[in-house]
Amino acid sequence: MEHHAFGLFPQDSSGWTRRQVLRAGALTALMLAGGSVPKRATGYAPANVPFSLGVASGDPTHDSVLLWTRLATDPLNGGGMAPEPIEVRWTVATDPHMHHVVRRGATLALPANAHSVHLRVNGLAPDRWYWYRFTAGSTDSPIGRTRTVPAPDSQPRELRFAFVSCQNYEAGYYTALQNLAEEEIDFVIHLGDYIYDENADWHRVRAHFPNSEPVSLEDYRHRHAQYRLDPYLQAAHARFPFFVSWDDHEVEDNYAALVSTHNADLDTGNDVSETEFRRRLSASYKAFFEHMPIDLQSSTASGALRLYRKCNWGRLAEICLLDTRQYRTTQPCRGANDRIAPIGDDIVVPCGEELAENATITGDEQERWIIDSLRHSRARWNVIAQQVMMASVDFGPGVGTFDSRFAGTQVRNVDAWDGYVAARNRLLGAVRDNAVQNVIVLSGDVHSSWVNELKADFTETTSPVVATEFVGPSVTSHFPTTFLPVISSALADPANNHVKFFEGTLHGYVRCHVTPERWRSDYRVVDTVARPNANVRTLKSFLVNDRDPAAAPVEAIA
């Protein structure tokens, strides 16, 4: 099923009692003179500021950008706004002091959408920075900074951006985003796990609200609001436009399309009906839209959000952002076929289901779209930004080292593309068969850093390398340390010699610098997420040269 037939914007009828908590506010003075952020700022404004969740922009084109805010005086107690439409005025200028105004107008923040504002501003000049501000009543929002992309047929000499993922609030402070806000880049790609549905039972640094797994629309709104109150997340959004997508934790860990994780014999006795899970999906998707700088026009006629889309940086780069969660078939080898404890996690011994031709991680429509985009691209660099690891990795040599029962067997992560082998072969085979040059895949999800060479068919030893995959570290979410020696042992096996780099303990983001001649990815990591104000450094850098699909390490620069 390509589009899910559930309403994106239902009225909340959960009937849950709104919980009272200490009021939390947002960081005052998010930016000075163009969105710069005081790196060590820690102060908060009073909670009655209607722009307590900050401002953001996203999905820029060569002549427009999407602006976002949400009015909320009491964000963790239902929002605190009167249940009526509220006029919000907006201004766009070419200078950080808002003196040279080029666009202005007014719109309504509707209670049905939690008083969020999604405004597409058209008629802007290509390839330039702008500053924007909202006003409600006599109160001004912080000033945000955004930009347009170069004209479609232009030949830009460079692009600078960063990509991030996996920012579990409980797992630590957003020190990575604190440092990201000071980078000189053009935009940020967020690959998903923007919020987390589950509560951490280890490495907990700060607590989620509500202190339970969200199910209702009110729950998801509170969870998003708590994340949005973080000053460093606000600062990054106010500094750069974002391209955002989702993975599983925006709804429920490891869900697949309309199938809850509690189904398929993963959690016996706790199956969730499709009707019940549709309600949860509808609530979570609606809350996601309400808190993200994405266009309402992204929604389909049936009510789902179409989040796969593309951005062209002139003729230098075409970036295709995928959605590998909403349309996928259920992960293979689950339930009784899962031989490795704990039953229901990502790691399984392959059972043959992962090879099914009709298994899909993107859905048929999106698969045709991405392959067609690659075939007809006129860009120098072709970027696939998506959620889960695309490379094939056999953990069996490592698992077998520590558990003789699995010696000589393959072990795969089937929540990633290793669970959808035929779909991966169709995509990477199309890259090979159409001689698509300079394909770069950006991935998140696994809370660790990887650099992988991607083969057209990993089952064939002579299959050519057709792309490089950069898997970024998490912002805060932890990788299980007990699995580190398993990976170390597995990567020493020749079956995994296409993996060129792995690191599983540090958090951060990947900064990319693109020119016609080369692609550079810098793995930027922070010392700790247990406290704010941690320093950032470049752990490792890799280069991909024009028309050479393999990545080579370069000396890291602090």
XYZ file of C-alpha atoms in Angstrom:
558
model
C 0.000 0.000 0.000
C 1.601 3.229 -1.129
C -0.521 5.761 0.756
C -2.062 5.022 4.097
C -5.752 5.834 4.407
C -5.807 7.545 7.751
C -6.476 11.202 8.440
C -3.440 13.333 9.184
C -5.351 16.002 11.063
C -8.008 14.384 13.286
C -9.398 16.045 16.365
C -7.842 14.676 19.545
C -10.476 12.664 21.398
C -8.177 10.718 23.657
C -9.697 12.230 26.790
C -6.387 12.064 28.632
C -5.987 14.454 31.587
C -3.413 17.125 30.871
C -0.488 16.793 33.201
C 0.817 19.712 35.137
C 4.563 20.276 35.212
C 6.899 23.109 36.002
C 6.721 25.562 33.196
C 9.710 25.523 30.901
C 10.770 28.357 28.649
C 13.063 28.814 25.714
C 16.467 30.349 25.478
C 16.379 34.122 25.315
C 18.309 35.786 22.539
C 18.733 32.686 20.397
C 20.802 34.654 18.007
C 22.589 37.944 17.691
C 23.209 39.750 14.432
C 22.256 37.088 11.951
C 21.523 34.069 14.043
C 24.849 33.555 15.784
C 24.563 31.711 19.076
C 26.414 32.371 22.328
C 28.158 29.014 22.643
C 27.955 28.847 26.434
C 24.486 30.355 26.854
C 22.281 28.552 29.377
C 19.579 31.063 30.423
C 15.854 30.549 29.831
C 13.068 33.022 29.208
C 9.765 33.084 31.116
C 7.318 30.404 30.012
C 4.642 32.898 28.926
C 6.568 33.873 25.793
C 4.384 32.652 22.871
C 7.493 31.802 20.788
C 8.893 29.487 23.467
C 9.575 26.746 20.889
C 11.677 28.976 18.657
C 11.627 29.398 14.893
C 12.786 27.268 11.995
C 12.962 27.107 8.211
C 13.191 24.271 5.750
C 12.961 22.847 2.243
C 14.416 25.888 0.442
C 14.152 26.205 -3.323
C 15.891 28.706 -5.590
C 13.088 31.226 -5.036
C 11.328 30.228 -1.799
C 11.662 28.831 1.694
C 9.292 27.337 4.267
C 9.115 29.195 7.610
C 7.869 27.593 10.834
C 6.961 28.481 14.390
C 4.420 27.360 16.965
C 2.718 29.588 19.502
C 2.884 28.056 22.975
C 2.961 29.812 26.341
C 2.749 26.542 28.285
C 4.186 23.958 25.881
C 4.210 20.982 28.270
C 0.641 21.541 29.382
C -1.296 21.578 26.128
C 0.325 24.721 24.726
C -1.460 27.292 26.849
C -3.063 29.151 23.945
C -6.729 30.135 23.671
C -8.728 27.695 21.476
C -9.130 30.151 18.623
C -7.192 31.230 15.519
C -4.435 33.749 16.267
C -3.000 36.151 13.707
C 0.745 35.878 13.223
C 2.585 38.496 11.197
C 5.830 37.649 9.460
C 8.712 39.602 7.957
C 11.631 38.578 5.714
C 14.654 40.839 5.256
C 18.063 40.764 3.606
C 19.915 41.847 6.746
C 20.094 40.514 10.323
C 18.729 43.767 11.775
C 15.544 43.433 9.690
C 15.979 46.886 8.135
C 15.759 45.863 4.455
C 12.426 44.063 4.309
C 11.631 42.207 1.072
C 8.530 40.221 2.051
C 5.921 40.557 4.787
C 2.421 39.391 5.498
C 0.112 37.715 7.996
C -1.309 34.246 8.512
C -3.389 32.379 11.083
C -2.126 29.923 13.673
C -4.966 27.435 14.035
C -5.811 25.539 17.247
C -6.459 22.377 15.194
C -2.744 22.393 14.303
C -1.546 23.284 17.817
C -1.178 26.923 16.709
C 1.723 25.985 14.456
C 2.589 28.115 11.428
C 3.876 26.725 8.130
C 4.452 29.513 5.634
C 5.943 29.197 2.149
C 7.548 32.523 1.225
C 7.925 32.897 -2.552
C 9.564 35.458 -4.798
C 13.022 35.339 -3.214
C 16.343 35.642 -5.031
C 18.384 32.473 -5.589
C 21.502 31.568 -3.630
C 21.359 34.147 -0.858
C 20.802 34.440 2.874
C 17.684 35.956 4.429
C 16.534 36.734 7.961
C 12.979 36.349 9.248
C 10.820 37.081 12.267
C 7.274 36.384 13.444
C 5.089 38.691 15.533
C 2.026 37.751 17.588
C 0.282 40.683 19.247
C 3.091 42.877 20.535
C 5.590 40.021 20.919
C 8.348 39.354 18.397
C 9.933 35.957 17.877
C 13.694 35.482 17.796
C 15.197 36.341 14.418
C 15.976 33.304 12.307
C 18.345 32.967 9.391
C 17.637 30.989 6.234
C 18.676 30.850 2.610
C 17.652 29.879 -0.900
C 19.537 27.416 -3.079
C 21.302 28.314 -6.348
C 19.357 28.616 -9.592
C 18.569 25.276 -11.288
C 21.058 25.536 -14.166
C 23.780 27.372 -12.266
C 27.254 25.926 -11.704
C 28.063 26.475 -8.002
C 31.668 25.972 -6.999
C 30.869 24.525 -3.582
C 28.258 23.303 -1.111
C 28.682 22.964 2.638
C 26.143 21.142 4.796
C 25.846 18.724 7.704
C 23.660 15.738 8.467
C 22.455 14.481 11.842
C 20.200 11.807 13.329
C 19.143 10.047 16.527
C 18.767 12.663 19.255
C 17.291 10.836 22.259
C 16.564 13.577 24.792
C 17.087 11.283 27.760
C 20.447 10.023 26.542
C 22.258 13.339 26.865
C 22.607 17.024 26.090
C 22.632 18.325 22.547
C 26.247 19.418 22.676
C 26.616 18.292 19.079
C 23.895 20.715 17.965
C 25.404 23.420 20.156
C 28.590 23.156 18.099
C 26.777 22.556 14.825
C 25.095 25.955 15.216
C 28.518 27.595 14.912
C 29.542 25.853 11.663
C 29.716 27.779 8.393
C 27.353 25.618 6.353
C 24.376 26.125 4.058
C 21.816 23.739 5.543
C 21.264 20.665 7.725
C 19.736 17.307 6.782
C 18.022 15.478 9.644
C 17.717 11.773 8.835
C 15.257 10.836 11.544
C 14.729 9.752 15.148
C 14.115 13.415 15.896
C 12.171 12.372 18.992
C 12.150 9.047 20.828
C 9.019 7.140 21.697
C 10.584 4.963 24.355
C 12.084 5.896 27.688
C 15.720 5.045 28.258
C 16.514 2.515 30.931
C 20.265 3.025 30.667
C 22.526 6.034 30.125
C 19.702 8.317 31.227
C 20.914 11.895 31.644
C 17.589 13.762 31.715
C 13.974 12.608 31.782
C 11.332 12.464 29.084
C 7.947 14.109 29.425
C 5.512 12.510 29.589
C 7.360 9.786 31.489
C 5.691 7.066 29.451
C 5.568 5.939 25.846
C 3.476 8.428 23.826
C 0.311 7.118 22.218
C -2.159 9.996 21.906
C -1.861 13.223 19.943
C -1.453 15.109 23.220
C 1.418 12.802 24.217
C 3.268 13.299 20.937
C 2.741 17.058 21.063
C 4.264 17.149 24.537
C 7.199 14.989 23.480
C 7.938 17.210 20.469
C 7.536 20.341 22.582
C 10.000 19.072 25.160
C 12.587 18.479 22.454
C 11.851 21.864 20.875
C 12.445 23.611 24.211
C 16.096 22.567 24.094
C 18.110 25.762 23.470
C 20.736 24.127 21.260
C 18.177 22.443 19.037
C 16.444 25.809 18.713
C 19.736 27.486 17.909
C 20.568 25.073 15.075
C 17.117 25.511 13.541
C 17.307 29.287 13.832
C 20.733 29.324 12.184
C 20.149 27.090 9.127
C 17.311 25.718 6.995
C 16.657 21.996 7.588
C 15.576 19.126 5.389
C 13.856 16.718 7.781
C 12.654 13.159 7.521
C 11.703 10.516 10.080
C 12.656 7.001 11.038
C 10.916 4.720 13.530
C 11.178 6.460 16.919
C 8.930 9.306 15.812
C 6.199 6.659 16.177
C 7.409 3.386 17.722
C 10.716 1.525 17.687
C 11.090 -0.738 14.630
C 7.550 -0.357 13.322
C 7.029 -1.115 9.632
C 4.322 0.776 7.719
C 1.055 -0.309 9.350
C 2.588 -3.063 11.500
C 3.292 -2.320 15.149
C 6.434 -3.695 16.754
C 4.162 -5.505 19.189
C 2.810 -7.668 16.368
C 4.336 -10.519 14.370
C 4.957 -12.578 17.520
C 7.451 -10.035 18.802
C 5.571 -9.372 22.004
C 3.187 -12.257 22.555
C -0.132 -11.283 24.045
C 0.253 -7.584 23.261
C -0.732 -7.456 19.612
C -2.032 -4.098 18.403
C -4.862 -4.068 15.911
C -4.367 -2.257 12.615
C -7.161 0.148 13.540
C -5.518 0.967 16.860
C -2.101 1.384 15.271
C -3.527 3.636 12.564
C -4.753 5.957 15.311
C -1.288 6.052 16.805
C 0.308 6.672 13.420
C -2.162 9.465 12.738
C -1.393 11.130 16.068
C 2.377 10.857 15.686
C 2.413 11.982 12.034
C 0.229 14.970 12.838
C 2.458 16.027 15.753
C 5.516 15.589 13.527
C 4.037 17.914 10.913
C 3.044 20.467 13.554
C 6.629 20.748 14.815
C 8.637 20.560 11.576
C 9.463 23.099 8.844
C 7.752 21.040 6.151
C 5.044 22.044 3.713
C 1.434 20.973 4.189
C 1.446 20.283 0.472
C 3.685 17.320 1.306
C 0.593 15.508 2.560
C -1.181 13.128 0.204
C -4.870 13.011 -0.586
C -5.236 10.066 1.796
C -3.716 11.996 4.685
C -0.181 10.599 4.893
C 2.887 12.796 4.663
C 4.970 12.321 1.536
C 8.442 13.019 2.850
C 10.508 11.721 -0.058
C 11.563 14.673 -2.151
C 14.632 16.258 -3.729
C 16.701 19.408 -3.652
C 19.086 20.559 -6.375
C 22.104 22.692 -5.532
C 22.332 24.007 -9.068
C 24.154 21.458 -11.229
C 26.602 20.611 -8.445
C 24.451 18.213 -6.397
C 21.045 16.587 -6.491
C 19.901 15.423 -3.053
C 17.105 12.852 -2.884
C 15.682 12.440 0.614
C 14.016 9.060 1.146
C 11.420 7.698 3.571
C 12.383 4.101 4.429
C 9.804 3.623 7.184
C 6.311 4.544 5.984
C 6.051 2.205 2.985
C 8.205 -0.789 3.876
C 7.094 -4.392 4.200
C 7.549 -6.048 7.582
C 11.106 -6.945 8.561
C 11.967 -10.561 7.702
C 12.860 -13.491 9.942
C 10.842 -12.290 12.901
C 8.914 -14.179 15.542
C 9.608 -17.931 15.439
C 12.262 -17.404 12.729
C 14.370 -15.188 14.998
C 17.050 -17.464 16.482
C 19.082 -14.829 18.330
C 17.953 -13.370 21.646
C 16.453 -10.971 22.377
C 13.594 -12.027 20.127
C 12.283 -9.092 18.140
C 15.424 -6.976 17.861
C 17.141 -6.058 14.587
C 19.830 -8.764 14.600
C 18.842 -12.155 13.142
C 20.205 -15.188 11.367
C 18.944 -14.852 7.765
C 16.073 -17.220 7.027
C 15.569 -16.554 3.293
C 12.754 -14.047 3.711
C 15.267 -11.205 3.369
C 15.786 -12.259 -0.275
C 12.126 -11.973 -1.288
C 11.624 -10.082 -4.532
C 8.448 -8.422 -3.274
C 10.045 -7.186 -0.049
C 10.443 -3.407 -0.131
C 11.922 -0.776 2.141
C 10.714 2.196 0.085
C 7.485 0.998 -1.509
C 7.174 0.546 -5.266
C 6.265 4.161 -6.066
C 9.203 5.650 -4.162
C 11.578 3.047 -5.606
C 10.594 4.021 -9.138
C 10.988 7.693 -8.178
C 14.542 7.368 -6.825
C 15.757 5.186 -9.693
C 14.214 7.556 -12.235
C 15.800 10.534 -10.441
C 19.235 8.925 -10.630
C 18.836 8.007 -14.294
C 17.899 11.537 -15.343
C 20.090 13.538 -12.973
C 22.205 16.288 -14.534
C 24.131 16.956 -11.327
C 27.801 16.273 -10.699
C 27.038 14.567 -7.345
C 24.024 12.362 -6.719
C 23.088 12.126 -3.057
C 20.693 9.630 -1.479
C 19.901 10.808 2.050
C 18.016 8.123 3.953
C 17.613 6.506 7.336
C 19.116 3.007 7.729
C 22.429 1.436 6.730
C 22.509 0.426 3.079
C 25.734 -1.588 3.098
C 25.625 -5.322 3.700
C 27.391 -6.240 6.945
C 27.750 -9.813 8.186
C 28.034 -9.797 11.980
C 28.267 -13.603 11.978
C 32.076 -13.825 12.220
C 31.865 -11.713 15.364
C 28.833 -13.384 16.917
C 30.333 -16.816 16.235
C 33.529 -15.825 18.026
C 31.635 -15.216 21.255
C 28.882 -17.833 20.848
C 29.900 -21.104 19.229
C 26.272 -21.948 18.411
C 26.459 -19.383 15.602
C 29.930 -20.221 14.297
C 29.886 -20.233 10.505
C 26.444 -18.591 10.220
C 25.552 -15.191 8.840
C 24.016 -12.592 11.164
C 22.333 -9.497 9.719
C 20.538 -6.315 10.768
C 17.228 -6.821 8.960
C 15.728 -3.488 10.010
C 18.270 -2.017 7.562
C 18.718 -2.728 3.835
C 20.120 -6.197 4.680
C 16.497 -7.155 5.326
C 15.538 -6.064 1.800
C 18.274 -7.501 -0.409
C 16.368 -7.536 -3.703
C 15.302 -3.908 -3.249
C 18.908 -2.888 -2.580
C 20.092 -4.792 -5.639
C 17.496 -3.046 -7.806
C 18.617 0.386 -6.605
C 22.382 -0.135 -6.708
C 22.058 -2.262 -9.839
C 20.354 0.695 -11.513
C 23.306 2.876 -10.533
C 25.652 0.384 -12.221
C 23.504 -0.304 -15.288
C 22.881 3.385 -15.985
C 26.480 4.399 -15.247
C 25.314 6.950 -12.678
C 28.391 8.764 -11.429
C 29.321 10.145 -8.002
C 26.612 8.518 -5.896
C 26.872 9.293 -2.182
C 24.548 7.676 0.371
C 23.983 9.384 3.739
C 22.569 7.255 6.564
C 21.802 7.363 10.287
C 19.880 5.076 12.665
C 22.656 2.883 14.132
C 24.143 5.366 16.657
C 27.634 4.834 15.278
C 29.939 6.035 12.511
C 30.671 3.998 9.399
C 32.168 4.505 5.950
C 31.183 1.784 3.477
C 31.811 1.001 -0.144
C 28.517 0.027 -1.791
C 28.530 -2.776 -4.342
C 25.903 -3.298 -7.024
C 25.334 -6.800 -5.602
C 26.978 -7.792 -2.318
C 26.393 -11.493 -3.018
C 28.820 -11.372 -5.972
C 32.483 -11.061 -5.033
C 33.308 -9.414 -8.375
C 30.473 -6.892 -8.206
C 31.791 -3.339 -8.728
C 31.770 -0.571 -6.147
C 29.210 1.977 -7.346
C 28.885 4.397 -4.399
C 30.168 5.395 -0.964
C 27.990 5.411 2.140
C 28.628 7.745 5.069
C 26.779 6.679 8.212
C 26.742 9.468 10.766
C 27.041 9.218 14.541
C 24.050 9.948 16.742
C 23.505 13.310 18.387
C 23.004 11.567 21.757
C 21.607 8.030 21.344
C 23.936 5.325 22.616
C 25.319 2.295 20.833
C 25.367 -0.898 22.971
C 28.948 -1.219 24.172
C 28.580 -4.972 24.604
C 28.275 -5.260 20.820
C 31.519 -3.388 20.098
C 33.836 -6.431 20.372
C 31.428 -8.398 18.172
C 31.697 -5.750 15.454
C 35.464 -5.497 15.839
C 35.763 -9.235 15.278
C 33.270 -9.217 12.399
C 35.023 -6.402 10.547
C 38.285 -8.335 10.595
C 36.660 -10.942 8.347
C 37.168 -10.561 4.546
C 33.391 -10.715 4.074
C 33.246 -7.157 5.395
C 36.277 -5.641 3.678
C 34.041 -3.020 2.050
C 33.666 -1.379 5.488
C 36.412 1.230 5.641
C 35.677 2.839 9.031
C 33.696 2.177 12.193
C 33.446 3.968 15.546
C 30.731 3.275 18.098
C 31.282 5.374 21.215
C 31.269 9.027 20.144
C 28.410 11.377 19.270
C 28.227 14.237 16.813
C 27.449 14.958 13.174
C 29.009 14.779 9.721
C 30.030 17.962 7.944
C 30.271 17.742 4.147
C 32.158 19.999 1.744
C 31.342 19.430 -1.924
C 33.071 20.837 -4.994
C 32.999 19.669 -8.623
C 36.302 17.872 -8.038
C 35.720 16.123 -4.708
C 33.473 15.293 -1.775
C 34.812 15.599 1.750
C 33.059 14.256 4.873
C 34.341 15.267 8.303
C 33.174 13.211 11.294
C 32.719 15.873 13.969
C 32.417 14.455 17.486
C 31.980 15.891 20.977
C 33.829 14.819 24.104
C 30.667 14.018 26.049
C 26.887 14.323 25.981
C 26.635 14.003 29.766
C 26.919 17.775 30.124
C 26.497 20.877 27.947
C 29.362 22.894 26.483
C 31.520 19.976 25.369
C 34.174 20.716 22.767
C 33.952 19.400 19.217
C 36.754 17.937 17.106
C 37.209 16.206 13.777
C 37.657 12.510 14.440
C 38.211 11.400 10.860
C 37.836 12.793 7.353
C 37.251 11.031 4.050
C 37.512 12.132 0.428
C 35.655 10.877 -2.621
C 37.046 12.147 -5.886
C 34.975 12.932 -8.954
C 34.152 9.735 -10.896
C 35.867 7.493 -8.350
C 33.260 5.819 -6.097
C 35.660 4.748 -3.346
C 36.387 6.853 -0.253
C 39.901 7.485 1.023
C 40.782 8.686 4.553
C 42.640 11.943 5.036
C 44.398 13.295 8.072
C 41.891 14.672 10.584
C 42.044 18.385 11.306
C 41.075 19.543 14.780
